[in-house]
PDB file of C-alpha atoms in Angstrom:
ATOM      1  CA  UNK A   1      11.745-191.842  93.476  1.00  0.00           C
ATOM      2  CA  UNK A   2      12.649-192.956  96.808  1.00  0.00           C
ATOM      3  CA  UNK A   3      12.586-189.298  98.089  1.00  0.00           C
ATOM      4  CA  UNK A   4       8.829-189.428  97.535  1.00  0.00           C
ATOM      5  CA  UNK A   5       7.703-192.282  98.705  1.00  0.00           C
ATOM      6  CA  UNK A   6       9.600-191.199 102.043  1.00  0.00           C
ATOM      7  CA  UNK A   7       7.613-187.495 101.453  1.00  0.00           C
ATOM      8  CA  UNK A   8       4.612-189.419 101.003  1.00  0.00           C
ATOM      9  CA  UNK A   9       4.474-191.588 104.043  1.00  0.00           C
ATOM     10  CA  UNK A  10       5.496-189.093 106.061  1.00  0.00           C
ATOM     11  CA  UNK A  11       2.716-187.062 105.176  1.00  0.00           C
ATOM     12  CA  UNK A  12       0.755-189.450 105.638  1.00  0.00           C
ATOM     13  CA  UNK A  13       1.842-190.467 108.964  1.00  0.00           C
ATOM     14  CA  UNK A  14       1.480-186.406 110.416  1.00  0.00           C
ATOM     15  CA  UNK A  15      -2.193-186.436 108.433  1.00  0.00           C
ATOM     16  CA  UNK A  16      -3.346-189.926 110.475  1.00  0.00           C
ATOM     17  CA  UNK A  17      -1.802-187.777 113.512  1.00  0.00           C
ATOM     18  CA  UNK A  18      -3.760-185.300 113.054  1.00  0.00           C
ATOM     19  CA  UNK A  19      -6.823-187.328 111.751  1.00  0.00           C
ATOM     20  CA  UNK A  20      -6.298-189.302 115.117  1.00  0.00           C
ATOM     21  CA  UNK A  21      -6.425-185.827 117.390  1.00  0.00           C
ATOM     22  CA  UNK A  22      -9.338-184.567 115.784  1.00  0.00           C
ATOM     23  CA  UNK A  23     -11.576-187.673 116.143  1.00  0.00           C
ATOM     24  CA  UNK A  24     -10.572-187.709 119.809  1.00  0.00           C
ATOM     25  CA  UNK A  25     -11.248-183.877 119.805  1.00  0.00           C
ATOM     26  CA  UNK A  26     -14.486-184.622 118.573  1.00  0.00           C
ATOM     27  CA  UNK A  27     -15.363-187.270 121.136  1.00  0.00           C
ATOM     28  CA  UNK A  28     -14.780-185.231 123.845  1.00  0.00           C
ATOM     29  CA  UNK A  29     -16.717-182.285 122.131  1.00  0.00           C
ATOM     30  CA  UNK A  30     -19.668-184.717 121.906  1.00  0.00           C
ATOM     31  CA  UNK A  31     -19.325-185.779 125.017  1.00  0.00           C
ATOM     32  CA  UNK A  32     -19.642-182.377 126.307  1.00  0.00           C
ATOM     33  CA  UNK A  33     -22.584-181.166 124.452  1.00  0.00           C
ATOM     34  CA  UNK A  34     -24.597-184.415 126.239  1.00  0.00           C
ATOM     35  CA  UNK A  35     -23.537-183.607 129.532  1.00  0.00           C
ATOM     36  CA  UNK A  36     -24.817-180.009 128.676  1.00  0.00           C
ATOM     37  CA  UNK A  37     -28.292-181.294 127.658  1.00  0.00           C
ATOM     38  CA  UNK A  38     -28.870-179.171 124.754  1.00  0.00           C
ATOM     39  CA  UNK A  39     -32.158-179.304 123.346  1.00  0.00           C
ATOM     40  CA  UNK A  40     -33.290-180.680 119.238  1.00  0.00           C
ATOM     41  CA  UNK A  41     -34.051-176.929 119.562  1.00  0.00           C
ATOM     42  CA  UNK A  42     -31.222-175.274 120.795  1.00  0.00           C
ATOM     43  CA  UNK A  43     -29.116-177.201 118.347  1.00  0.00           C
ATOM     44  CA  UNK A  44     -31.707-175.842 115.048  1.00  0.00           C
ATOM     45  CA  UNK A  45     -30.843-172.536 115.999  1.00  0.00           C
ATOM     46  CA  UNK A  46     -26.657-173.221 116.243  1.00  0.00           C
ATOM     47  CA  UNK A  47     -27.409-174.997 112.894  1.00  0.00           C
ATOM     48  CA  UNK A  48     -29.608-171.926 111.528  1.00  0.00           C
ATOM     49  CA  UNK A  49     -26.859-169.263 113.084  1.00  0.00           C
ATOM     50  CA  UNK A  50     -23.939-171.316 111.167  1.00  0.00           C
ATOM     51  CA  UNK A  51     -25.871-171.411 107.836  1.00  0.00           C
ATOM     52  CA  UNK A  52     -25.981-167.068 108.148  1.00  0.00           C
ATOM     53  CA  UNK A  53     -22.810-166.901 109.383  1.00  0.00           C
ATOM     54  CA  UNK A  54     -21.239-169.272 106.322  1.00  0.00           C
ATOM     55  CA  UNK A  55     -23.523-167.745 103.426  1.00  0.00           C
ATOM     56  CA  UNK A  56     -26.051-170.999 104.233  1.00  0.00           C
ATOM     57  CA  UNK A  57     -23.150-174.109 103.704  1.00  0.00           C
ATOM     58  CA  UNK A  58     -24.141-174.940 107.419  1.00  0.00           C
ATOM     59  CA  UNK A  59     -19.940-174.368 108.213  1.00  0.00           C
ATOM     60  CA  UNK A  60     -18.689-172.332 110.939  1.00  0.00           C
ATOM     61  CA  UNK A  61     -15.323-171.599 111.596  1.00  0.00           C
ATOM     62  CA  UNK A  62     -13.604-173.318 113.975  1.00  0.00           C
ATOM     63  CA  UNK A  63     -12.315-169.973 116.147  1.00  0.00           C
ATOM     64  CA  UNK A  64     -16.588-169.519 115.941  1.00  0.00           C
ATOM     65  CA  UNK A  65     -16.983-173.086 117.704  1.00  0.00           C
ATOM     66  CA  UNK A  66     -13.617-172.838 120.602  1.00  0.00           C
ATOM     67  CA  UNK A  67     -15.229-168.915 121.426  1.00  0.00           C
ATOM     68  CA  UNK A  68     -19.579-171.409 122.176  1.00  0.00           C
ATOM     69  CA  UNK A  69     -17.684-174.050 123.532  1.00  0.00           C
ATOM     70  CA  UNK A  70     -15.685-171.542 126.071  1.00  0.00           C
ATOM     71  CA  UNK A  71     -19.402-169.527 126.140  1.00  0.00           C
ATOM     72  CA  UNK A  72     -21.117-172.722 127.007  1.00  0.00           C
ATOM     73  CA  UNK A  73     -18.524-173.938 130.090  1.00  0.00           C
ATOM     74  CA  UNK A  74     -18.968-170.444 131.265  1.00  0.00           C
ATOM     75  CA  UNK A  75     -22.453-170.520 131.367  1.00  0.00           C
ATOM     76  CA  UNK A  76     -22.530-174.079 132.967  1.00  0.00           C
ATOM     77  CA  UNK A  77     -20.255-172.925 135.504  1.00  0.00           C
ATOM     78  CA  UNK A  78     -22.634-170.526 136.382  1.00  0.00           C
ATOM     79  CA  UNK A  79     -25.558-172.246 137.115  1.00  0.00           C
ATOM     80  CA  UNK A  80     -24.192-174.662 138.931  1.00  0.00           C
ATOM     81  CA  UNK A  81     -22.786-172.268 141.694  1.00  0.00           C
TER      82      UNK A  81
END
């Protein structure tokens, strides 16, 4: 019984980790779409292209979001040269 309860907080401790990480991964996501100004518009047709791409459940895999996000920087980085 003890076993578990240590199994059990320790999972719980490496899920807040990770909870933790991702909340701070999405701040800084957020924080980069402003800076990019991205139009109501722009962001219906990343919603519209998720909802294809994920059989309409408005998901999209994460790989699919790292590949815009590098895609977007890129494309910054260009028009500011």
């Amino acid at each position: 019984m003890i076993n578990e309860k240590l199994k059990s907080s320790s999972m719980s401790n490496r899920e807040t980790k990770k909870s933790h990480a991702l909340g701070m991964r999405m701040t800084e996501i957020k924080a980069r779409m402003q800076e990019a100004q991205i139009t109501e518009d722009e962001m219906k047709t990343f919603q519209k292209v998720a909802a294809i791409m994920e059989g309409d459940e408005g998901l999209i895999e994460v790989d699919d979001l790292i590949a815009a996000s590098f895609l977007t920087d890129t494309t910054l980085n260009s028009q500011k040269r």
